[in-house]
Tab-separated table of C-alpha atoms and ligand atoms in Angstrom:
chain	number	residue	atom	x	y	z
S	1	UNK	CA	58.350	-226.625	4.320
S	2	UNK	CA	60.516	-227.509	7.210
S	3	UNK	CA	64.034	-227.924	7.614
S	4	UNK	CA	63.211	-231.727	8.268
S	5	UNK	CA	61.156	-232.130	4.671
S	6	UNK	CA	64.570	-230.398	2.796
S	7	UNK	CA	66.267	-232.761	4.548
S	8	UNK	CA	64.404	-235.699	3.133
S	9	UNK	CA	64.078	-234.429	0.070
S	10	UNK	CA	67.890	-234.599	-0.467
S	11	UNK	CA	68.274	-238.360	0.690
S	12	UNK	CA	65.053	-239.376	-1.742
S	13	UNK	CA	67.127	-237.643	-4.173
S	14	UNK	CA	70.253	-239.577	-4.018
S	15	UNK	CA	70.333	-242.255	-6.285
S	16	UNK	CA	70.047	-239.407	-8.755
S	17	UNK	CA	72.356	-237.278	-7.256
S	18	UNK	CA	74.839	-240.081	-7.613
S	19	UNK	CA	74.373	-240.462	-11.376
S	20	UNK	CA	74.229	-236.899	-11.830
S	21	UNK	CA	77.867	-236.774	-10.473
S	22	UNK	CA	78.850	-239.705	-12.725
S	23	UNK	CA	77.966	-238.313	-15.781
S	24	UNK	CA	79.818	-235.049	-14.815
S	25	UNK	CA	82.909	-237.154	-14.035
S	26	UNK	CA	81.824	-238.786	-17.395
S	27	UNK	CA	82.414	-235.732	-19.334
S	28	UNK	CA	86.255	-234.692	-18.919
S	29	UNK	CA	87.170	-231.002	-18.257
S	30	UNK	CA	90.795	-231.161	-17.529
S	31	UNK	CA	92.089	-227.923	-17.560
S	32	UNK	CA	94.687	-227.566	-19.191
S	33	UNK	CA	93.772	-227.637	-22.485
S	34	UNK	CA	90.198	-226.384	-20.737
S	35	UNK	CA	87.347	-227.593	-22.899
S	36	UNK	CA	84.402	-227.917	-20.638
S	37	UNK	CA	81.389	-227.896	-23.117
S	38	UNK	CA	80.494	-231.512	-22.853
S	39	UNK	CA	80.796	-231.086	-18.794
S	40	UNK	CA	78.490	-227.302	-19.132
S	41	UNK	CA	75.722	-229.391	-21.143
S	42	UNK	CA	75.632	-231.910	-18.478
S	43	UNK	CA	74.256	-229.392	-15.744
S	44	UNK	CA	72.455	-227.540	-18.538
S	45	UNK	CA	70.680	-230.672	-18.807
S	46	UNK	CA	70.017	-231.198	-15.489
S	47	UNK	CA	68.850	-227.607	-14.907
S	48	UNK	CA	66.594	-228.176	-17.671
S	49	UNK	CA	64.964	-231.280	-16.299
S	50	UNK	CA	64.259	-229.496	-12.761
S	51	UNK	CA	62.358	-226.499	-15.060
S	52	UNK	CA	65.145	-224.312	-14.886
S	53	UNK	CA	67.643	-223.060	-17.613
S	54	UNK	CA	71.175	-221.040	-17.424
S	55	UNK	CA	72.688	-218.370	-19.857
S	56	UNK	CA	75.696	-219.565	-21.049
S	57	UNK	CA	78.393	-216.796	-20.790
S	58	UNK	CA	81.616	-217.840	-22.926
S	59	UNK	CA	84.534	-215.145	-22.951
S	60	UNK	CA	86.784	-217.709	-23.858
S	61	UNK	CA	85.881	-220.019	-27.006
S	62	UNK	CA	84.920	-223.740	-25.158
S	63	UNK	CA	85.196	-222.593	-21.835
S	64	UNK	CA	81.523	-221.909	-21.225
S	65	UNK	CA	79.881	-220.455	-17.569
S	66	UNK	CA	76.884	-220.680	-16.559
S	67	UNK	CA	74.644	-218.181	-15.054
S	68	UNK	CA	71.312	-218.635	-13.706
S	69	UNK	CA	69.079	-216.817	-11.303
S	70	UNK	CA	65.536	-216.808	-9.987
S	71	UNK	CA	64.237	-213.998	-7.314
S	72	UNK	CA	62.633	-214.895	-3.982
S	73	UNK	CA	59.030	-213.456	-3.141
S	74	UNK	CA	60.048	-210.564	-1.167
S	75	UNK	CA	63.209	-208.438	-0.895
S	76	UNK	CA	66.008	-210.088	1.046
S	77	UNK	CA	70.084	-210.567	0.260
S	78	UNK	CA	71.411	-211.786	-3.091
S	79	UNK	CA	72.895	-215.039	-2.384
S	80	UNK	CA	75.572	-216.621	-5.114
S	81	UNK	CA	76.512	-220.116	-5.395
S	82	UNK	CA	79.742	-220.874	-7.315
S	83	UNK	CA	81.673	-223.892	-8.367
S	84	UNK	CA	83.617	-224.768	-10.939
S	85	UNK	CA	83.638	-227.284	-13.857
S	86	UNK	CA	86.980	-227.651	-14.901
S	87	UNK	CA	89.652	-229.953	-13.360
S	88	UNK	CA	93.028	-230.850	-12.642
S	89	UNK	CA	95.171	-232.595	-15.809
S	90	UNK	CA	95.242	-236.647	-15.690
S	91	UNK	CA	98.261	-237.501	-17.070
S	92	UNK	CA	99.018	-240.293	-14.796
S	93	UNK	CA	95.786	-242.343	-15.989
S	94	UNK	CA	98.582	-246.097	-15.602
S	95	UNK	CA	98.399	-245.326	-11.844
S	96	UNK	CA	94.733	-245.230	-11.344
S	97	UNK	CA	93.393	-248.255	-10.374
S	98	UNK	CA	89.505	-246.708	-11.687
S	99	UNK	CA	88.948	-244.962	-15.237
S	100	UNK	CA	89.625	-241.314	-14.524
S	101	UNK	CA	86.689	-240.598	-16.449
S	102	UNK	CA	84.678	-243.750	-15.634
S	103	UNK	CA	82.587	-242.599	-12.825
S	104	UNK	CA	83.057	-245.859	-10.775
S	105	UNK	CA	81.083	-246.261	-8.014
S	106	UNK	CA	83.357	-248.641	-5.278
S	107	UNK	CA	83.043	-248.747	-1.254
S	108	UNK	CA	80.533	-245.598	-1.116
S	109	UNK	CA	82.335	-243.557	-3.090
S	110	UNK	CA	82.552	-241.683	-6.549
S	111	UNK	CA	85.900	-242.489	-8.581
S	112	UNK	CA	87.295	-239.832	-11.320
S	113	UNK	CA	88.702	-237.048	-12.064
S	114	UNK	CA	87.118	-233.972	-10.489
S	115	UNK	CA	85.050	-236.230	-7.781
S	116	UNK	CA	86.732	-234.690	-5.228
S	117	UNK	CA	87.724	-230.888	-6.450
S	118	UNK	CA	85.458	-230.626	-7.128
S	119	UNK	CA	82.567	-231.972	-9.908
S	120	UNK	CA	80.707	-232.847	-6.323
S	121	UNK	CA	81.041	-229.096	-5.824
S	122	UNK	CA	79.501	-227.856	-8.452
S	123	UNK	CA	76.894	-230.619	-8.401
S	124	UNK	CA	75.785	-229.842	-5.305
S	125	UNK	CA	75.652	-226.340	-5.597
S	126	UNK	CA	73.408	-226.984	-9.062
S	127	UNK	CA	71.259	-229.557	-6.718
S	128	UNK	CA	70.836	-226.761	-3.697
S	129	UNK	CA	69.652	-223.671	-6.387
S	130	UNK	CA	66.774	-226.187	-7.343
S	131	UNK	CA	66.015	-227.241	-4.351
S	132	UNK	CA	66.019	-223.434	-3.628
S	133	UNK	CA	64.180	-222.748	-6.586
S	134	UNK	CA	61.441	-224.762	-5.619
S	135	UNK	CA	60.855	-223.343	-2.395
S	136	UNK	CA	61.446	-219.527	-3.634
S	137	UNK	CA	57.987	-218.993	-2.622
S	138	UNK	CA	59.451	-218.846	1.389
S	139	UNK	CA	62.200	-216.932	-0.059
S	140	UNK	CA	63.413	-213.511	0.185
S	141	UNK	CA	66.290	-211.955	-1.987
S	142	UNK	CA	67.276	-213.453	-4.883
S	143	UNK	CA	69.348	-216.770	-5.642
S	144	UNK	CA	72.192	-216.893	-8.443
S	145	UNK	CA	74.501	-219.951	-9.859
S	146	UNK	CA	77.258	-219.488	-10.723
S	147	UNK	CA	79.369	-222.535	-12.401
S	148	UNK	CA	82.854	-221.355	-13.869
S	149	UNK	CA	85.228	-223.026	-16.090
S	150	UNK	CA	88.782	-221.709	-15.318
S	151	UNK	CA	89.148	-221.792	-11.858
S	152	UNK	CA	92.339	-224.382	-12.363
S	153	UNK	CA	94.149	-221.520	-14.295
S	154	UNK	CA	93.041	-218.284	-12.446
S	155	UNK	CA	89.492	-217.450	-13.157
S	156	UNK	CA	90.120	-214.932	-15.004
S	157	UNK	CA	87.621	-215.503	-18.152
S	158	UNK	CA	85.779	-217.327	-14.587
S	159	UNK	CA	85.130	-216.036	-11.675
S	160	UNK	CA	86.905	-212.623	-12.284
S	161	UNK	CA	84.931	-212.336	-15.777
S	162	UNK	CA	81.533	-212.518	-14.542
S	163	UNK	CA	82.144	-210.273	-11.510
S	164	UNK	CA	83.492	-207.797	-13.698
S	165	UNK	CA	80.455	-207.746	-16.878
S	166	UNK	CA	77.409	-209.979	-14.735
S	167	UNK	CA	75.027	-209.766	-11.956
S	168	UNK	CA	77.168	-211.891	-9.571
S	169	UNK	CA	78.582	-209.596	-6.686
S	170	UNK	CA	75.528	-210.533	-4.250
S	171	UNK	CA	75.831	-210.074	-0.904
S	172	UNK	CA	77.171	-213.594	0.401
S	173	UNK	CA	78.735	-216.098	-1.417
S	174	UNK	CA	78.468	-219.486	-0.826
S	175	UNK	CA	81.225	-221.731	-2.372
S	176	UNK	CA	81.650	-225.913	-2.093
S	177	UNK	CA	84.790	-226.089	-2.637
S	178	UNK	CA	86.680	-229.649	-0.747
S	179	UNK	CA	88.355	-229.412	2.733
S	180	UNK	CA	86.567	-231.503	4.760
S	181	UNK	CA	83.021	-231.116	6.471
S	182	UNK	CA	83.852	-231.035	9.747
S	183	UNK	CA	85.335	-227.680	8.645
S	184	UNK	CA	83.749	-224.155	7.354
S	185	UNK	CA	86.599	-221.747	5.328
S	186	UNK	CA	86.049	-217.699	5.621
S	187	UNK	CA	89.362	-217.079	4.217
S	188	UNK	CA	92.498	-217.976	2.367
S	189	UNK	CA	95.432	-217.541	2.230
S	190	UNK	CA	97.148	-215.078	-1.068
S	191	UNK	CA	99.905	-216.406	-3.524
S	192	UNK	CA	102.884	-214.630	-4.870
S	193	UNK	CA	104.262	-216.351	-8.320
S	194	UNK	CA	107.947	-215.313	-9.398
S	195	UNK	CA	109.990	-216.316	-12.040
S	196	UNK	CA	113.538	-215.595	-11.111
S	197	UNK	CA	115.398	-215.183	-14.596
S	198	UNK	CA	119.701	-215.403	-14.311
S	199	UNK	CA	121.509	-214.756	-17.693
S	200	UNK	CA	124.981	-215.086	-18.032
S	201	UNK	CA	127.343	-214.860	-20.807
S	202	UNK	CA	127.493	-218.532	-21.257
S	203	UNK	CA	130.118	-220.514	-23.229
S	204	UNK	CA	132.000	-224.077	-24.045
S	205	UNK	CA	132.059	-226.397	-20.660
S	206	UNK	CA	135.769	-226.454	-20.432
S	207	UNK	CA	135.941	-222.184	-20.237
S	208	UNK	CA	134.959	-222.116	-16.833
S	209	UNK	CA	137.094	-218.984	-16.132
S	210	UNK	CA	135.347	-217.278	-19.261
S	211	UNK	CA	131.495	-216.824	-17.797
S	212	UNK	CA	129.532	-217.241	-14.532
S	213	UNK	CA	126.808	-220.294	-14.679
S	214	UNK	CA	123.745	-219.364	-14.709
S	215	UNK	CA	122.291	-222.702	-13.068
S	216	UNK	CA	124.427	-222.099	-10.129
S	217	UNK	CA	123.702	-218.432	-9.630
S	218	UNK	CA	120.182	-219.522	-9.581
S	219	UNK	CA	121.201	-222.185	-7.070
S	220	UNK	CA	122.173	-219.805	-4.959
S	221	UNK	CA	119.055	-217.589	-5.257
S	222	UNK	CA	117.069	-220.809	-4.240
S	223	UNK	CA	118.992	-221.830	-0.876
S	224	UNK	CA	118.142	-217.965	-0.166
S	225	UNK	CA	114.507	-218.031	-0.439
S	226	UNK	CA	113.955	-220.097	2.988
S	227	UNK	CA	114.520	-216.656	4.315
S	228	UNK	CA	110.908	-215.525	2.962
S	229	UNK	CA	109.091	-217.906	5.225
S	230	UNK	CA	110.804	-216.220	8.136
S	231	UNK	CA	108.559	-213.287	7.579
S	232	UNK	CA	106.934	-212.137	10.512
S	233	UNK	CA	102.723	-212.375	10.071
S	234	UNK	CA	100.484	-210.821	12.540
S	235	UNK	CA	97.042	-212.232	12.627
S	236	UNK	CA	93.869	-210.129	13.227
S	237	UNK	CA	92.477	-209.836	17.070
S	238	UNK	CA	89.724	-211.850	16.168
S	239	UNK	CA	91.143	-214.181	13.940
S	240	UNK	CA	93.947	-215.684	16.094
S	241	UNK	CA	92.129	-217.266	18.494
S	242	UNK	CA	89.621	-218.537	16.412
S	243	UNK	CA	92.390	-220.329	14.452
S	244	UNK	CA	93.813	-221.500	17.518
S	245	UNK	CA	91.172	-223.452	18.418
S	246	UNK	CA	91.094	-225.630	15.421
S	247	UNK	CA	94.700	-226.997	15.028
S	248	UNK	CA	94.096	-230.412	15.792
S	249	UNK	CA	90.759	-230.716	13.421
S	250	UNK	CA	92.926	-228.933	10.770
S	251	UNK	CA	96.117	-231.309	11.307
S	252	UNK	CA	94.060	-234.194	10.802
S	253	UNK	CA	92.188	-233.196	7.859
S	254	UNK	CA	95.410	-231.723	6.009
S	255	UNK	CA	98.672	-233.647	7.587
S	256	UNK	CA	100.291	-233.048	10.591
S	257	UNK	CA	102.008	-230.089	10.261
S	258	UNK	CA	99.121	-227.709	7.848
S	259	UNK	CA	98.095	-225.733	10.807
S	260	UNK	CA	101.560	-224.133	11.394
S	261	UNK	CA	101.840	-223.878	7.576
S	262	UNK	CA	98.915	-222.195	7.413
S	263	UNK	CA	100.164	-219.408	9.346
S	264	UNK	CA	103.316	-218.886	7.716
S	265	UNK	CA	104.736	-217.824	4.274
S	266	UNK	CA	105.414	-220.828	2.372
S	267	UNK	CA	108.222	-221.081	-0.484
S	268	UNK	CA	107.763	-223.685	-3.497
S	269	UNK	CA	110.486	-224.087	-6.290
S	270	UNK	CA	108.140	-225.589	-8.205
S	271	UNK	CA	110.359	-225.637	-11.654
S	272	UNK	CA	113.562	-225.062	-12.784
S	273	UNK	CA	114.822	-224.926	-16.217
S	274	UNK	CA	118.487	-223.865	-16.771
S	275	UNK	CA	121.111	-224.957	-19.309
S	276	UNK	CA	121.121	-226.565	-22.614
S	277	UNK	CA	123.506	-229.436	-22.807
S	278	UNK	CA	126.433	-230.997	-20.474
S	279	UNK	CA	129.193	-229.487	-22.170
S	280	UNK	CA	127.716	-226.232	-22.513
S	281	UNK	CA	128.509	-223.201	-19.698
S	282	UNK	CA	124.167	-222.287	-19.034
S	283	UNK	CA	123.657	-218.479	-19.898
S	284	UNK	CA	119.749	-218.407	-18.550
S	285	UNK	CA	118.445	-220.479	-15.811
S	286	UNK	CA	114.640	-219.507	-15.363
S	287	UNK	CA	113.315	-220.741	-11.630
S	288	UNK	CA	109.657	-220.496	-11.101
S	289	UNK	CA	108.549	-219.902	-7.368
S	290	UNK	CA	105.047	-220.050	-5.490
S	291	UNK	CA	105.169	-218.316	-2.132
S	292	UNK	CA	102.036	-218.401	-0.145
S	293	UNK	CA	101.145	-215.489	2.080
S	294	UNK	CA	99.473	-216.235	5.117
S	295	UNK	CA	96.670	-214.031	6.838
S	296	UNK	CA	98.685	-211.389	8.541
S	297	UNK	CA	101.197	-211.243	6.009
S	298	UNK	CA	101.376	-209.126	2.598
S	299	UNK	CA	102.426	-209.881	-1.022
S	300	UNK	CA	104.441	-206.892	-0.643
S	301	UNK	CA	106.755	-207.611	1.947
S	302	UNK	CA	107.206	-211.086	0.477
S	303	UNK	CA	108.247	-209.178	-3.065
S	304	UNK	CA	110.396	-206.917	-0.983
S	305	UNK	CA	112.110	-210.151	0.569
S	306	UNK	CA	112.614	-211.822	-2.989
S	307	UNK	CA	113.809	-208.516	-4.835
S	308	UNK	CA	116.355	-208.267	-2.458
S	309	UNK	CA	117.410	-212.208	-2.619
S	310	UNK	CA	117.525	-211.336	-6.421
S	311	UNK	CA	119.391	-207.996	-6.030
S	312	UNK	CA	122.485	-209.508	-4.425
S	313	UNK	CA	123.141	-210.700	-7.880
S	314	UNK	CA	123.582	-208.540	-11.036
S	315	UNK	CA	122.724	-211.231	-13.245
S	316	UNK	CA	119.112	-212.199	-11.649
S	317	UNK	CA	115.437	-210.326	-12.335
S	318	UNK	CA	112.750	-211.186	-10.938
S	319	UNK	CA	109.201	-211.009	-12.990
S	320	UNK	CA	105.496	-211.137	-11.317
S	321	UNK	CA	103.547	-214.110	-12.965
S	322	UNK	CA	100.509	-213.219	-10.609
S	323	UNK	CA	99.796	-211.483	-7.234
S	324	UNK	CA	96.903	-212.323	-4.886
S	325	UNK	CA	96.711	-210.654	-1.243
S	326	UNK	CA	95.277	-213.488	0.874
S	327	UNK	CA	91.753	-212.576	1.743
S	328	UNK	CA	88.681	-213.487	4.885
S	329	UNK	CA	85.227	-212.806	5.552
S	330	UNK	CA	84.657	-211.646	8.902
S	331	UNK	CA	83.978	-214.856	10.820
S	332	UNK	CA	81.474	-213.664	12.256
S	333	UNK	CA	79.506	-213.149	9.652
S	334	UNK	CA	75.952	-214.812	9.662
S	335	UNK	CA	76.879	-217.137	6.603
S	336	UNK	CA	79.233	-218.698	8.827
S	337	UNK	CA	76.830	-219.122	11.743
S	338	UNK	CA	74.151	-220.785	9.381
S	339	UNK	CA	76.932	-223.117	8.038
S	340	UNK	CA	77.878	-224.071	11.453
S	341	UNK	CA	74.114	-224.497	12.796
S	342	UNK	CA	73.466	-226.254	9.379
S	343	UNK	CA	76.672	-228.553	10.047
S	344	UNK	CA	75.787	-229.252	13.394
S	345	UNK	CA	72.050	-230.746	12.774
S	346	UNK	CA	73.522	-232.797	9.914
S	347	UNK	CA	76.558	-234.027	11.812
S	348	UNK	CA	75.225	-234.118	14.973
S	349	UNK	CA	78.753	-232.029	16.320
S	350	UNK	CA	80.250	-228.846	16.278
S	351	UNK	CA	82.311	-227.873	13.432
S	352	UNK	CA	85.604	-225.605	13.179
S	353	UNK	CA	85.595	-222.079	11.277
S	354	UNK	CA	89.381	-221.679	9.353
S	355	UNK	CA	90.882	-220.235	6.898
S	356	UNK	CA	92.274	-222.772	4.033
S	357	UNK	CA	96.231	-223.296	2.949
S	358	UNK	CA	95.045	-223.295	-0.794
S	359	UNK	CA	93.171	-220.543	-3.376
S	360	UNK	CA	89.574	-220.810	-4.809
S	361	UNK	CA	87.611	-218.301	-6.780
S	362	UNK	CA	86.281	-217.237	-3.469
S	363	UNK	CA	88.857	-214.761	-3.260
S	364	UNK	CA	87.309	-213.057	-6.162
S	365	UNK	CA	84.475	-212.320	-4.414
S	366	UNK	CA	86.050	-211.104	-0.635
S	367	UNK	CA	88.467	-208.482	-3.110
S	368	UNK	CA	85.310	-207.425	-4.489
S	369	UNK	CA	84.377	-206.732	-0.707
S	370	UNK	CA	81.667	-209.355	-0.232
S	371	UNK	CA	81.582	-212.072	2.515
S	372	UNK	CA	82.626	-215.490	1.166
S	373	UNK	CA	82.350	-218.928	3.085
S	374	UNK	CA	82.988	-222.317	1.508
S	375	UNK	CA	82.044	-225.624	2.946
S	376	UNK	CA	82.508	-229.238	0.773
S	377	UNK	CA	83.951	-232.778	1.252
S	378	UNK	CA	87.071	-233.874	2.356
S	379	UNK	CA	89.617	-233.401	-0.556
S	380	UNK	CA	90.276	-236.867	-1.426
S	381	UNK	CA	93.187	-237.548	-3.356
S	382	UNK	CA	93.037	-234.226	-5.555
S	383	UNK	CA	95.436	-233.858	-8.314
S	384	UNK	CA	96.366	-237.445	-7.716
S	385	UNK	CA	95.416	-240.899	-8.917
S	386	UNK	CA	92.125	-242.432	-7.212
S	387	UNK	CA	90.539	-238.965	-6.875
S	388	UNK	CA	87.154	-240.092	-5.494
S	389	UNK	CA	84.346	-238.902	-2.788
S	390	UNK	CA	82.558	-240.079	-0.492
S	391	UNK	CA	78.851	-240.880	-1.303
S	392	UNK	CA	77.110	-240.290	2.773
S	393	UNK	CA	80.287	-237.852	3.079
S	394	UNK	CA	78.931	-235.582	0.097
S	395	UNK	CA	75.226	-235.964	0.275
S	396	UNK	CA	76.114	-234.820	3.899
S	397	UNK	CA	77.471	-231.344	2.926
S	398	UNK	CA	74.681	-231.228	0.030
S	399	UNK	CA	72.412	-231.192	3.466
S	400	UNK	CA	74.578	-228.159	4.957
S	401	UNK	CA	74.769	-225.950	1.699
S	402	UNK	CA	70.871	-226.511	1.202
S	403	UNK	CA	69.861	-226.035	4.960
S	404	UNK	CA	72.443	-222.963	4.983
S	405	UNK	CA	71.188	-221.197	1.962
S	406	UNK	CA	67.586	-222.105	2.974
S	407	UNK	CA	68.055	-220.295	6.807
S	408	UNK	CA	69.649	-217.303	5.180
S	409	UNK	CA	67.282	-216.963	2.878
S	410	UNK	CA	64.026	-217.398	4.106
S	411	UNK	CA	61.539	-214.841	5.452
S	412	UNK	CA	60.409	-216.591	8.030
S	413	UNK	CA	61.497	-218.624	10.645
V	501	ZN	ZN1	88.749	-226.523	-6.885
């Protein structure tokens, strides 16, 4: 087979790739509460009607993954394809102008929840391990899918699961997560979730000579944390100029503004909860915070910064929610090159190696010490109303995934 015949393959499949990705949209996995059965039978079907099947691997009840794997014809790398199948929540269904879970199809593009992050992920990822499959004969190594269902609340009983009790390490992962195709990710940056707790005495409204407040104690911790995105970060030798060279492409696809973010701690007070009622002095003001640690920087030194911020007050603790280092494939590795090369003879340009602002599950797989690239659509409207991708857009990076995998993977060339 040739690159060219792959290639044709995919567009002849597209009217079915299309309805394969409306029936996934079709069967709602918002996550929370997390049931993605109905959205795991959906690719078990399709799996099924290509001659394959998957073993479904369910730590958690209703939160299924699937694993499936076929070998090449001689010995080669273990290549792993993940997605995932749960999404964000939709709990602002009045302000979408399609059914969330409809699957409309309006001005080339997929409409629902999960079209962009990423349902057209996962499908193509299922579409490129048959496509795979069916050419395993040129193959060498061995080919594993790997569809999870909790990467929207950690991937633990996910990603981390199945690394820990399956056959998924590999030696390369390829991931289709969204961020836009003109664009191939080898790292990411690490999170560092707090929960600032202030207790106080507390008492009536009027006493307030009796007891400190704790919402204003906590105020004070919050017009502190600024300080933690003054951090000083010291990119890599290789990795600075490479990053340097994509601002512009990264601006545009993310907002003006994401390519200094992305080399910076970031500070989100993403919920506060203090106090009980007007007249009543708060005793315990709780103040969740998500600080983002860019390449160069450490979770460490950002929990140094914020136990300090919380040590200048007696009535403040601070308790770890979750930790993540961020993490990056070397960018040179040949996963990236075969991305790029793939990109190029399906978009006819040059595309940009970065790291990404937000976490997948492909940080799973780079702690675990294996490289880890992902390439996908342009996130369109995630976690907001109108989710929805772009039909040539996505059958696009369906191309690069399958002409990637296919290069990496095949014996001869
Ligand atoms: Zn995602």
């Amino acid at each position: 087979m040739t690159e060219q015949t792959l290639l044709k393959r995919i567009d002849e499949d597209r009217d079915t790739l299309v309805a394969l990705l409306q029936t996934l949209i079709r069967a709602p996995s918002p996550n929370p509460p997390g049931d993605t059965r109905q959205a795991a039978q959906v690719l078990l079907d399709y799996l099924e009607s290509r001659g394959l099947s998957a073993d479904v691997i369910e730590p958690q009840p209703n939160a299924p993954n699937l694993l499936a794997s076929f070998a090449g014809k001689t010995d080669g790398p273990h290549l792993v394809l993940n997605g995932h199948l749960d999404t964000y929540p939709c709990d602002d269904a009045d302000r979408w102008t399609h059914d969330p879970f409809g699957g409309d199809l309006a001005d080339g593009a997929v409409y629902g929840r999960g079209a962009s992050d990423m349902k057209a992920g996962t499908v193509a990822i299922a579409a490129v391990f048959a496509y795979l499959h069916e050419q395993r004969d040129e193959l060498g190594g061995r080919v594993t899918f790997a569809a999870v269902s909790d990467e929207e609340t950690g991937g633990t009983w996910g990603a981390q699961y199945l690394l820990e009790h399956h056959d998924v390490r590999g030696d390369c992962l390829l991931n289709s997560e969204p961020g836009g195709p003109t664009t191939v990710r080898f790292g990411e940056k690490g999170s560092l979730k707090l929960r600032f707790k202030v207790r106080t005495m507390g008492c009536h409204g009027a006493y307030t000579h009796k007891s400190k407040s704790a919402n204003k104690i906590a105020a004070s911790v919050v017009r502190a944390l600024p300080a933690i995105a003054e951090l000083p970060v010291k990119t890599g030798d290789n990795l600075g100029p490479m990053l340097a060279g994509s601002e512009t492409e990264f601006d545009r696809l993310h907002a003006a503004g994401a390519s200094e973010v992305l080399r910076q701690y970031t500070v989100n007070v993403g919920l506060v909860r203090g106090g009980v009622k007007m007249n009543m002095l708060p005793a315990s003001c709780d103040c969740d915070v998500d600080i983002r640690i860019p390449i160069g920087g450490s979770v460490d030194a950002a929990l140094k910064a914020a136990e300090e911020i919380a040590a200048q007050h007696e009535e403040v603790s601070v308790e770890v929610l979750s930790r993540d280092d961020p993490t990056w494939t070397d960018p040179g590795h040949r996963m990236v090159a075969a991305v790029q090369d793939a990109a190029a003879k399906v978009l006819g340009q040059p595309i940009h190696a970065v790291t990404s602002l937000g976490a997948t599950d492909a940080r799973f797989w780079r702690a675990a010490g294996v490289p880890a690239v992902t390439y996908g659509t342009t996130a369109t409207n995630v976690a907001m109303a109108d989710e929805h991708t772009d039909i040539d857009e996505w059958i696009g990076t369906i191309k690069v995934h399958a002409l990637a995998a296919y290069n990496y993977l095949r014996t001869t060339s």
